């Protein structure tokens, strides 16, 4: 499943590596052909695509896959693992991850990245490491596939869905330390990335919506409520357009909470909280549904 046009992958990655067109196409095609490919006027042949990706040091699978394996059952187990994380069952997730690792090729950089991120998340949630240590481990995971990442600065290129998630996770660690400006700067770079890049609508409904959701939450924590609500509403539209409801409970809750802080109509706010609650229940997200239910009960008192 491709999510970025090949023209974008080639152009942005080449520019990020500071390779000229002449250097890049040498031995593969002529400069004129490469120009047409990079502006989307011509599709590269299969052999040229393979040569381009090899020269860029990229695996074409990594733009859409979270883990690399040949067993469909492993993908299903990955979903179980992610659901355990979502529902804060970290002890179970840790045991499941240990078994899951045995089925992955850990020489593969994408698989290494996946495992490192989950270990950092689980250890943090179980109180074994602090937020700073978690960030160090997340950056180490990110560098499995983006070795030139410098802390706080997103290099030019094309990022997989999982790399975007990792960058959001890193931004969150700053917010956890109340270093909101650092987290905000990272998320704003991601926001700019999605404004510049060509990507299909499904990916926008997943990755860009995740970025906007985290951006809205960070702005809210900084007291920039109106900006937070506007960004969250953009994320809601993205999710609704592609029927991606998984992130909607958090996003709608943040909108309702922001409007509540602004002293807007209580009944309208309560309806938004209830909407977020029922969507969370529908998605099986027990953590957020219980949190919202607790908030609704507090409002009623």
PDB file of C-alpha atoms in Angstrom:
ATOM      1  CA  UNK A   1       0.000   0.000   0.000  1.00  0.00           C
ATOM      2  CA  UNK A   2       1.682   3.200  -1.188  1.00  0.00           C
ATOM      3  CA  UNK A   3       0.801   6.408   0.608  1.00  0.00           C
ATOM      4  CA  UNK A   4       3.214   8.889  -0.976  1.00  0.00           C
ATOM      5  CA  UNK A   5       3.636   9.541  -4.720  1.00  0.00           C
ATOM      6  CA  UNK A   6       6.998   8.195  -5.853  1.00  0.00           C
ATOM      7  CA  UNK A   7       7.826  11.691  -7.145  1.00  0.00           C
ATOM      8  CA  UNK A   8       7.615  13.050  -3.580  1.00  0.00           C
ATOM      9  CA  UNK A   9       9.702  10.239  -2.131  1.00  0.00           C
ATOM     10  CA  UNK A  10      12.471  10.755  -4.664  1.00  0.00           C
ATOM     11  CA  UNK A  11      12.544  14.562  -4.687  1.00  0.00           C
ATOM     12  CA  UNK A  12      12.285  15.230  -0.956  1.00  0.00           C
ATOM     13  CA  UNK A  13      14.671  12.459   0.060  1.00  0.00           C
ATOM     14  CA  UNK A  14      17.210  13.487  -2.586  1.00  0.00           C
ATOM     15  CA  UNK A  15      17.027  17.126  -1.476  1.00  0.00           C
ATOM     16  CA  UNK A  16      17.279  16.092   2.173  1.00  0.00           C
ATOM     17  CA  UNK A  17      20.508  14.267   1.382  1.00  0.00           C
ATOM     18  CA  UNK A  18      21.800  17.317  -0.575  1.00  0.00           C
ATOM     19  CA  UNK A  19      22.296  15.267  -3.753  1.00  0.00           C
ATOM     20  CA  UNK A  20      22.072  17.135  -7.053  1.00  0.00           C
ATOM     21  CA  UNK A  21      19.856  15.790  -9.841  1.00  0.00           C
ATOM     22  CA  UNK A  22      22.933  15.107 -11.960  1.00  0.00           C
ATOM     23  CA  UNK A  23      24.592  13.081  -9.213  1.00  0.00           C
ATOM     24  CA  UNK A  24      21.419  11.226  -8.370  1.00  0.00           C
ATOM     25  CA  UNK A  25      20.408  10.107 -11.880  1.00  0.00           C
ATOM     26  CA  UNK A  26      23.917   9.187 -13.066  1.00  0.00           C
ATOM     27  CA  UNK A  27      23.890   5.657 -14.446  1.00  0.00           C
ATOM     28  CA  UNK A  28      20.083   5.383 -14.072  1.00  0.00           C
ATOM     29  CA  UNK A  29      18.474   7.928 -16.413  1.00  0.00           C
ATOM     30  CA  UNK A  30      19.111  11.363 -17.884  1.00  0.00           C
ATOM     31  CA  UNK A  31      18.529  14.637 -16.020  1.00  0.00           C
ATOM     32  CA  UNK A  32      15.458  15.535 -18.101  1.00  0.00           C
ATOM     33  CA  UNK A  33      13.750  12.239 -17.214  1.00  0.00           C
ATOM     34  CA  UNK A  34      14.460  12.731 -13.514  1.00  0.00           C
ATOM     35  CA  UNK A  35      12.997  16.250 -13.653  1.00  0.00           C
ATOM     36  CA  UNK A  36       9.786  14.894 -15.186  1.00  0.00           C
ATOM     37  CA  UNK A  37       9.589  12.154 -12.561  1.00  0.00           C
ATOM     38  CA  UNK A  38      10.086  14.579  -9.671  1.00  0.00           C
ATOM     39  CA  UNK A  39       7.288  16.887 -10.813  1.00  0.00           C
ATOM     40  CA  UNK A  40       4.920  13.964 -11.361  1.00  0.00           C
ATOM     41  CA  UNK A  41       4.791  14.151 -15.177  1.00  0.00           C
ATOM     42  CA  UNK A  42       6.348  10.719 -15.693  1.00  0.00           C
ATOM     43  CA  UNK A  43       6.371   7.458 -13.741  1.00  0.00           C
ATOM     44  CA  UNK A  44       9.747   5.744 -13.383  1.00  0.00           C
ATOM     45  CA  UNK A  45      10.108   2.215 -14.685  1.00  0.00           C
ATOM     46  CA  UNK A  46      10.216  -0.604 -12.147  1.00  0.00           C
ATOM     47  CA  UNK A  47      13.971  -1.049 -12.612  1.00  0.00           C
ATOM     48  CA  UNK A  48      14.599   2.700 -12.254  1.00  0.00           C
ATOM     49  CA  UNK A  49      12.421   2.810  -9.128  1.00  0.00           C
ATOM     50  CA  UNK A  50      14.483   0.044  -7.546  1.00  0.00           C
ATOM     51  CA  UNK A  51      17.712   1.831  -8.492  1.00  0.00           C
ATOM     52  CA  UNK A  52      16.442   5.166  -7.121  1.00  0.00           C
ATOM     53  CA  UNK A  53      15.358   3.629  -3.809  1.00  0.00           C
ATOM     54  CA  UNK A  54      18.656   1.791  -3.448  1.00  0.00           C
ATOM     55  CA  UNK A  55      20.576   5.013  -4.075  1.00  0.00           C
ATOM     56  CA  UNK A  56      18.440   6.768  -1.444  1.00  0.00           C
ATOM     57  CA  UNK A  57      19.001   3.960   1.051  1.00  0.00           C
ATOM     58  CA  UNK A  58      15.250   3.468   1.334  1.00  0.00           C
ATOM     59  CA  UNK A  59      13.051   0.398   1.523  1.00  0.00           C
ATOM     60  CA  UNK A  60       9.850   1.175  -0.391  1.00  0.00           C
ATOM     61  CA  UNK A  61       7.815  -0.865   2.132  1.00  0.00           C
ATOM     62  CA  UNK A  62       8.706   1.375   5.057  1.00  0.00           C
ATOM     63  CA  UNK A  63       6.323   4.155   4.018  1.00  0.00           C
ATOM     64  CA  UNK A  64       3.220   2.167   4.842  1.00  0.00           C
ATOM     65  CA  UNK A  65       4.183  -0.729   7.104  1.00  0.00           C
ATOM     66  CA  UNK A  66       4.752  -0.671  10.842  1.00  0.00           C
ATOM     67  CA  UNK A  67       6.677  -3.933  10.985  1.00  0.00           C
ATOM     68  CA  UNK A  68       8.295  -6.076   8.310  1.00  0.00           C
ATOM     69  CA  UNK A  69       7.438  -9.767   8.285  1.00  0.00           C
ATOM     70  CA  UNK A  70       5.956 -12.348   5.964  1.00  0.00           C
ATOM     71  CA  UNK A  71       3.435 -13.861   8.374  1.00  0.00           C
ATOM     72  CA  UNK A  72      -0.061 -12.337   8.288  1.00  0.00           C
ATOM     73  CA  UNK A  73      -0.719 -13.689  11.797  1.00  0.00           C
ATOM     74  CA  UNK A  74       2.115 -11.517  13.106  1.00  0.00           C
ATOM     75  CA  UNK A  75       0.296  -8.416  11.842  1.00  0.00           C
ATOM     76  CA  UNK A  76      -2.789  -9.521  13.737  1.00  0.00           C
ATOM     77  CA  UNK A  77      -0.708  -9.983  16.873  1.00  0.00           C
ATOM     78  CA  UNK A  78       0.698  -6.492  16.364  1.00  0.00           C
ATOM     79  CA  UNK A  79      -2.865  -5.160  16.542  1.00  0.00           C
ATOM     80  CA  UNK A  80      -3.455  -7.047  19.813  1.00  0.00           C
ATOM     81  CA  UNK A  81      -0.266  -5.539  21.230  1.00  0.00           C
ATOM     82  CA  UNK A  82      -1.259  -2.006  20.230  1.00  0.00           C
ATOM     83  CA  UNK A  83      -4.718  -2.502  21.786  1.00  0.00           C
ATOM     84  CA  UNK A  84      -3.139  -3.577  25.076  1.00  0.00           C
ATOM     85  CA  UNK A  85      -1.081  -0.371  25.033  1.00  0.00           C
ATOM     86  CA  UNK A  86      -4.148   1.743  24.204  1.00  0.00           C
ATOM     87  CA  UNK A  87      -6.047   0.247  27.144  1.00  0.00           C
ATOM     88  CA  UNK A  88      -3.077   0.796  29.536  1.00  0.00           C
ATOM     89  CA  UNK A  89      -2.559  -2.945  30.124  1.00  0.00           C
ATOM     90  CA  UNK A  90       1.199  -2.448  30.238  1.00  0.00           C
ATOM     91  CA  UNK A  91       2.178  -5.592  32.162  1.00  0.00           C
ATOM     92  CA  UNK A  92       0.293  -7.762  29.654  1.00  0.00           C
ATOM     93  CA  UNK A  93       1.763  -5.735  26.786  1.00  0.00           C
ATOM     94  CA  UNK A  94       5.282  -6.345  28.072  1.00  0.00           C
ATOM     95  CA  UNK A  95       4.767 -10.113  28.140  1.00  0.00           C
ATOM     96  CA  UNK A  96       3.152 -10.036  24.707  1.00  0.00           C
ATOM     97  CA  UNK A  97       5.988  -7.917  23.310  1.00  0.00           C
ATOM     98  CA  UNK A  98       8.590 -10.431  24.517  1.00  0.00           C
ATOM     99  CA  UNK A  99       6.844 -13.171  22.515  1.00  0.00           C
ATOM    100  CA  UNK A 100       6.277 -10.844  19.568  1.00  0.00           C
ATOM    101  CA  UNK A 101       9.982  -9.974  19.306  1.00  0.00           C
ATOM    102  CA  UNK A 102      10.857 -13.619  18.741  1.00  0.00           C
ATOM    103  CA  UNK A 103       8.802 -13.606  15.534  1.00  0.00           C
ATOM    104  CA  UNK A 104      10.458 -10.523  14.041  1.00  0.00           C
ATOM    105  CA  UNK A 105      13.677 -10.137  12.129  1.00  0.00           C
ATOM    106  CA  UNK A 106      15.450  -7.750  14.485  1.00  0.00           C
ATOM    107  CA  UNK A 107      18.195  -7.119  11.935  1.00  0.00           C
ATOM    108  CA  UNK A 108      15.550  -5.103  10.078  1.00  0.00           C
ATOM    109  CA  UNK A 109      15.732  -1.402  11.004  1.00  0.00           C
ATOM    110  CA  UNK A 110      11.958  -0.890  10.891  1.00  0.00           C
ATOM    111  CA  UNK A 111      11.418  -3.814  13.262  1.00  0.00           C
ATOM    112  CA  UNK A 112      14.147  -2.504  15.576  1.00  0.00           C
ATOM    113  CA  UNK A 113      12.409   0.847  15.637  1.00  0.00           C
ATOM    114  CA  UNK A 114       9.034  -0.676  16.464  1.00  0.00           C
ATOM    115  CA  UNK A 115      10.406  -2.712  19.386  1.00  0.00           C
ATOM    116  CA  UNK A 116      12.518   0.125  20.831  1.00  0.00           C
ATOM    117  CA  UNK A 117       9.552   2.504  20.863  1.00  0.00           C
ATOM    118  CA  UNK A 118       7.290   0.068  22.689  1.00  0.00           C
ATOM    119  CA  UNK A 119       9.950  -0.784  25.267  1.00  0.00           C
ATOM    120  CA  UNK A 120      10.413   2.932  25.975  1.00  0.00           C
ATOM    121  CA  UNK A 121       6.660   3.466  26.307  1.00  0.00           C
ATOM    122  CA  UNK A 122       6.077   0.443  28.578  1.00  0.00           C
ATOM    123  CA  UNK A 123       9.061   1.205  30.823  1.00  0.00           C
ATOM    124  CA  UNK A 124       7.881   4.794  31.211  1.00  0.00           C
ATOM    125  CA  UNK A 125       4.285   3.844  32.000  1.00  0.00           C
ATOM    126  CA  UNK A 126       5.462   1.274  34.549  1.00  0.00           C
ATOM    127  CA  UNK A 127       7.585   3.943  36.284  1.00  0.00           C
ATOM    128  CA  UNK A 128      10.976   2.448  35.436  1.00  0.00           C
ATOM    129  CA  UNK A 129      12.319   5.462  33.533  1.00  0.00           C
ATOM    130  CA  UNK A 130      11.642   9.200  33.579  1.00  0.00           C
ATOM    131  CA  UNK A 131      10.456  11.328  30.694  1.00  0.00           C
ATOM    132  CA  UNK A 132      13.952  12.435  29.693  1.00  0.00           C
ATOM    133  CA  UNK A 133      15.199   8.853  29.499  1.00  0.00           C
ATOM    134  CA  UNK A 134      12.129   7.924  27.498  1.00  0.00           C
ATOM    135  CA  UNK A 135      12.914  10.716  25.031  1.00  0.00           C
ATOM    136  CA  UNK A 136      16.516   9.489  24.654  1.00  0.00           C
ATOM    137  CA  UNK A 137      15.228   5.998  23.894  1.00  0.00           C
ATOM    138  CA  UNK A 138      12.615   7.286  21.450  1.00  0.00           C
ATOM    139  CA  UNK A 139      15.261   9.306  19.601  1.00  0.00           C
ATOM    140  CA  UNK A 140      17.423   6.179  19.436  1.00  0.00           C
ATOM    141  CA  UNK A 141      14.447   4.335  17.930  1.00  0.00           C
ATOM    142  CA  UNK A 142      13.829   7.120  15.400  1.00  0.00           C
ATOM    143  CA  UNK A 143      17.464   7.062  14.302  1.00  0.00           C
ATOM    144  CA  UNK A 144      17.076   3.428  13.256  1.00  0.00           C
ATOM    145  CA  UNK A 145      15.483   4.768  10.067  1.00  0.00           C
ATOM    146  CA  UNK A 146      16.350   8.497  10.224  1.00  0.00           C
ATOM    147  CA  UNK A 147      20.026   8.403  11.279  1.00  0.00           C
ATOM    148  CA  UNK A 148      20.535  12.122  10.590  1.00  0.00           C
ATOM    149  CA  UNK A 149      17.819  13.253  13.043  1.00  0.00           C
ATOM    150  CA  UNK A 150      19.083  16.022  15.322  1.00  0.00           C
ATOM    151  CA  UNK A 151      17.051  16.603  18.472  1.00  0.00           C
ATOM    152  CA  UNK A 152      14.281  19.108  17.857  1.00  0.00           C
ATOM    153  CA  UNK A 153      14.967  19.471  14.130  1.00  0.00           C
ATOM    154  CA  UNK A 154      13.090  17.402  11.552  1.00  0.00           C
ATOM    155  CA  UNK A 155      15.241  16.754   8.454  1.00  0.00           C
ATOM    156  CA  UNK A 156      13.822  17.132   4.977  1.00  0.00           C
ATOM    157  CA  UNK A 157      12.500  13.893   3.565  1.00  0.00           C
ATOM    158  CA  UNK A 158       9.543  11.539   3.527  1.00  0.00           C
ATOM    159  CA  UNK A 159       8.385   9.966   6.786  1.00  0.00           C
ATOM    160  CA  UNK A 160       6.520   6.745   7.367  1.00  0.00           C
ATOM    161  CA  UNK A 161       3.416   6.641   9.529  1.00  0.00           C
ATOM    162  CA  UNK A 162       5.438   5.100  12.343  1.00  0.00           C
ATOM    163  CA  UNK A 163       8.164   7.753  12.111  1.00  0.00           C
ATOM    164  CA  UNK A 164       5.496  10.462  12.410  1.00  0.00           C
ATOM    165  CA  UNK A 165       4.130   8.712  15.494  1.00  0.00           C
ATOM    166  CA  UNK A 166       7.609   8.570  17.012  1.00  0.00           C
ATOM    167  CA  UNK A 167       8.151  12.285  16.418  1.00  0.00           C
ATOM    168  CA  UNK A 168       4.812  12.985  18.135  1.00  0.00           C
ATOM    169  CA  UNK A 169       5.885  10.774  21.054  1.00  0.00           C
ATOM    170  CA  UNK A 170       9.122  12.747  21.359  1.00  0.00           C
ATOM    171  CA  UNK A 171       7.175  16.030  21.355  1.00  0.00           C
ATOM    172  CA  UNK A 172       4.946  14.689  24.143  1.00  0.00           C
ATOM    173  CA  UNK A 173       7.968  14.033  26.378  1.00  0.00           C
ATOM    174  CA  UNK A 174       8.752  17.751  26.321  1.00  0.00           C
ATOM    175  CA  UNK A 175       5.177  18.561  27.337  1.00  0.00           C
ATOM    176  CA  UNK A 176       5.404  16.029  30.169  1.00  0.00           C
ATOM    177  CA  UNK A 177       8.335  18.070  31.506  1.00  0.00           C
ATOM    178  CA  UNK A 178       6.313  21.280  30.956  1.00  0.00           C
ATOM    179  CA  UNK A 179       8.827  22.306  28.300  1.00  0.00           C
ATOM    180  CA  UNK A 180       5.940  23.200  26.029  1.00  0.00           C
ATOM    181  CA  UNK A 181       7.854  25.416  23.619  1.00  0.00           C
ATOM    182  CA  UNK A 182      10.170  22.557  22.568  1.00  0.00           C
ATOM    183  CA  UNK A 183       7.267  20.189  22.053  1.00  0.00           C
ATOM    184  CA  UNK A 184       5.282  22.836  20.196  1.00  0.00           C
ATOM    185  CA  UNK A 185       8.198  23.610  17.854  1.00  0.00           C
ATOM    186  CA  UNK A 186       8.533  19.929  16.905  1.00  0.00           C
ATOM    187  CA  UNK A 187       4.808  19.525  16.259  1.00  0.00           C
ATOM    188  CA  UNK A 188       4.679  22.724  14.213  1.00  0.00           C
ATOM    189  CA  UNK A 189       7.461  21.362  12.005  1.00  0.00           C
ATOM    190  CA  UNK A 190       5.327  18.252  11.437  1.00  0.00           C
ATOM    191  CA  UNK A 191       2.302  20.428  10.723  1.00  0.00           C
ATOM    192  CA  UNK A 192       4.335  22.311   8.088  1.00  0.00           C
ATOM    193  CA  UNK A 193       5.527  18.997   6.626  1.00  0.00           C
ATOM    194  CA  UNK A 194       1.952  17.908   5.931  1.00  0.00           C
ATOM    195  CA  UNK A 195       1.143  21.265   4.352  1.00  0.00           C
ATOM    196  CA  UNK A 196       4.030  20.817   1.917  1.00  0.00           C
ATOM    197  CA  UNK A 197       3.773  17.119   1.118  1.00  0.00           C
ATOM    198  CA  UNK A 198       1.559  15.254  -1.343  1.00  0.00           C
ATOM    199  CA  UNK A 199      -0.023  12.302   0.418  1.00  0.00           C
ATOM    200  CA  UNK A 200      -3.251  10.369   0.019  1.00  0.00           C
ATOM    201  CA  UNK A 201      -6.328  11.249   2.085  1.00  0.00           C
ATOM    202  CA  UNK A 202      -6.237   8.113   4.205  1.00  0.00           C
ATOM    203  CA  UNK A 203      -2.750   8.955   5.402  1.00  0.00           C
ATOM    204  CA  UNK A 204      -3.838  12.504   6.197  1.00  0.00           C
ATOM    205  CA  UNK A 205      -6.691  11.061   8.248  1.00  0.00           C
ATOM    206  CA  UNK A 206      -4.192   9.040  10.286  1.00  0.00           C
ATOM    207  CA  UNK A 207      -0.809  10.755  10.482  1.00  0.00           C
ATOM    208  CA  UNK A 208      -1.739  14.413  10.002  1.00  0.00           C
ATOM    209  CA  UNK A 209      -4.719  14.033  12.335  1.00  0.00           C
ATOM    210  CA  UNK A 210      -2.384  12.585  14.979  1.00  0.00           C
ATOM    211  CA  UNK A 211      -0.045  15.560  14.609  1.00  0.00           C
ATOM    212  CA  UNK A 212      -2.920  18.052  14.838  1.00  0.00           C
ATOM    213  CA  UNK A 213      -4.399  16.259  17.856  1.00  0.00           C
ATOM    214  CA  UNK A 214      -1.086  16.476  19.738  1.00  0.00           C
ATOM    215  CA  UNK A 215      -0.602  20.063  18.611  1.00  0.00           C
ATOM    216  CA  UNK A 216      -4.065  21.026  19.893  1.00  0.00           C
ATOM    217  CA  UNK A 217      -3.397  19.343  23.224  1.00  0.00           C
ATOM    218  CA  UNK A 218      -0.052  21.134  23.625  1.00  0.00           C
ATOM    219  CA  UNK A 219      -1.590  24.518  22.778  1.00  0.00           C
ATOM    220  CA  UNK A 220      -4.335  23.823  25.320  1.00  0.00           C
ATOM    221  CA  UNK A 221      -1.780  23.101  28.029  1.00  0.00           C
ATOM    222  CA  UNK A 222      -0.107  26.405  27.183  1.00  0.00           C
ATOM    223  CA  UNK A 223      -3.399  28.247  27.698  1.00  0.00           C
ATOM    224  CA  UNK A 224      -3.791  29.032  23.986  1.00  0.00           C
ATOM    225  CA  UNK A 225      -7.356  27.722  24.032  1.00  0.00           C
ATOM    226  CA  UNK A 226      -8.788  29.257  20.850  1.00  0.00           C
ATOM    227  CA  UNK A 227      -5.861  28.023  18.752  1.00  0.00           C
ATOM    228  CA  UNK A 228      -6.211  24.614  20.381  1.00  0.00           C
ATOM    229  CA  UNK A 229      -9.903  24.366  19.474  1.00  0.00           C
ATOM    230  CA  UNK A 230      -9.303  25.457  15.865  1.00  0.00           C
ATOM    231  CA  UNK A 231      -6.536  22.888  15.363  1.00  0.00           C
ATOM    232  CA  UNK A 232      -8.603  20.123  17.000  1.00  0.00           C
ATOM    233  CA  UNK A 233     -11.541  20.919  14.702  1.00  0.00           C
ATOM    234  CA  UNK A 234      -9.237  20.516  11.678  1.00  0.00           C
ATOM    235  CA  UNK A 235      -8.218  17.098  13.012  1.00  0.00           C
ATOM    236  CA  UNK A 236     -11.882  16.142  13.479  1.00  0.00           C
ATOM    237  CA  UNK A 237     -12.675  16.965   9.843  1.00  0.00           C
ATOM    238  CA  UNK A 238      -9.749  14.844   8.641  1.00  0.00           C
ATOM    239  CA  UNK A 239     -10.903  11.842  10.677  1.00  0.00           C
ATOM    240  CA  UNK A 240     -14.547  12.187   9.682  1.00  0.00           C
ATOM    241  CA  UNK A 241     -13.717  12.532   5.985  1.00  0.00           C
ATOM    242  CA  UNK A 242     -12.103   9.073   5.919  1.00  0.00           C
ATOM    243  CA  UNK A 243     -14.205   7.429   8.659  1.00  0.00           C
ATOM    244  CA  UNK A 244     -11.166   7.082  10.950  1.00  0.00           C
ATOM    245  CA  UNK A 245     -12.830   7.263  14.347  1.00  0.00           C
ATOM    246  CA  UNK A 246     -10.049   5.911  16.564  1.00  0.00           C
ATOM    247  CA  UNK A 247      -8.628   9.334  17.443  1.00  0.00           C
ATOM    248  CA  UNK A 248     -11.946  11.161  17.603  1.00  0.00           C
ATOM    249  CA  UNK A 249     -12.646  10.612  21.337  1.00  0.00           C
ATOM    250  CA  UNK A 250      -9.454  12.411  22.400  1.00  0.00           C
ATOM    251  CA  UNK A 251      -9.891  15.151  19.813  1.00  0.00           C
ATOM    252  CA  UNK A 252     -13.560  15.833  20.620  1.00  0.00           C
ATOM    253  CA  UNK A 253     -12.825  15.705  24.354  1.00  0.00           C
ATOM    254  CA  UNK A 254     -10.124  18.362  23.907  1.00  0.00           C
ATOM    255  CA  UNK A 255     -12.540  20.574  21.958  1.00  0.00           C
ATOM    256  CA  UNK A 256     -15.213  20.187  24.661  1.00  0.00           C
ATOM    257  CA  UNK A 257     -12.716  20.846  27.445  1.00  0.00           C
ATOM    258  CA  UNK A 258     -11.382  23.938  25.687  1.00  0.00           C
ATOM    259  CA  UNK A 259     -14.879  25.326  25.204  1.00  0.00           C
ATOM    260  CA  UNK A 260     -15.690  24.556  28.831  1.00  0.00           C
ATOM    261  CA  UNK A 261     -12.631  26.531  29.944  1.00  0.00           C
ATOM    262  CA  UNK A 262     -13.793  29.439  27.785  1.00  0.00           C
ATOM    263  CA  UNK A 263     -17.130  29.415  29.607  1.00  0.00           C
ATOM    264  CA  UNK A 264     -19.179  28.452  26.564  1.00  0.00           C
ATOM    265  CA  UNK A 265     -22.696  26.957  26.777  1.00  0.00           C
ATOM    266  CA  UNK A 266     -22.618  24.156  29.365  1.00  0.00           C
ATOM    267  CA  UNK A 267     -25.234  22.022  27.625  1.00  0.00           C
ATOM    268  CA  UNK A 268     -23.377  22.176  24.309  1.00  0.00           C
ATOM    269  CA  UNK A 269     -20.123  21.248  26.044  1.00  0.00           C
ATOM    270  CA  UNK A 270     -21.788  18.326  27.799  1.00  0.00           C
ATOM    271  CA  UNK A 271     -23.119  17.028  24.481  1.00  0.00           C
ATOM    272  CA  UNK A 272     -19.591  17.075  23.093  1.00  0.00           C
ATOM    273  CA  UNK A 273     -18.282  15.205  26.151  1.00  0.00           C
ATOM    274  CA  UNK A 274     -21.024  12.596  25.701  1.00  0.00           C
ATOM    275  CA  UNK A 275     -20.217  12.262  22.015  1.00  0.00           C
ATOM    276  CA  UNK A 276     -16.556  11.657  22.848  1.00  0.00           C
ATOM    277  CA  UNK A 277     -17.585   9.098  25.507  1.00  0.00           C
ATOM    278  CA  UNK A 278     -19.811   7.043  23.209  1.00  0.00           C
ATOM    279  CA  UNK A 279     -17.249   7.002  20.399  1.00  0.00           C
ATOM    280  CA  UNK A 280     -14.595   5.846  22.876  1.00  0.00           C
ATOM    281  CA  UNK A 281     -16.898   3.030  24.027  1.00  0.00           C
ATOM    282  CA  UNK A 282     -17.565   2.085  20.404  1.00  0.00           C
ATOM    283  CA  UNK A 283     -13.818   1.929  19.741  1.00  0.00           C
ATOM    284  CA  UNK A 284     -13.204  -0.123  22.888  1.00  0.00           C
ATOM    285  CA  UNK A 285     -10.939   2.556  24.338  1.00  0.00           C
ATOM    286  CA  UNK A 286     -11.632   1.950  28.019  1.00  0.00           C
ATOM    287  CA  UNK A 287      -9.018   4.402  29.261  1.00  0.00           C
ATOM    288  CA  UNK A 288     -10.422   7.498  27.572  1.00  0.00           C
ATOM    289  CA  UNK A 289     -14.081   6.457  28.056  1.00  0.00           C
ATOM    290  CA  UNK A 290     -13.581   6.141  31.812  1.00  0.00           C
ATOM    291  CA  UNK A 291     -11.727   9.453  31.924  1.00  0.00           C
ATOM    292  CA  UNK A 292     -14.529  11.211  30.042  1.00  0.00           C
ATOM    293  CA  UNK A 293     -17.217   9.541  32.178  1.00  0.00           C
ATOM    294  CA  UNK A 294     -15.483  10.782  35.324  1.00  0.00           C
ATOM    295  CA  UNK A 295     -15.383  14.305  33.903  1.00  0.00           C
ATOM    296  CA  UNK A 296     -19.077  14.199  32.941  1.00  0.00           C
ATOM    297  CA  UNK A 297     -19.998  13.083  36.479  1.00  0.00           C
ATOM    298  CA  UNK A 298     -17.995  15.950  37.945  1.00  0.00           C
ATOM    299  CA  UNK A 299     -19.877  18.428  35.753  1.00  0.00           C
ATOM    300  CA  UNK A 300     -23.222  17.113  37.005  1.00  0.00           C
ATOM    301  CA  UNK A 301     -22.313  17.635  40.674  1.00  0.00           C
TER     302      UNK A 301
END
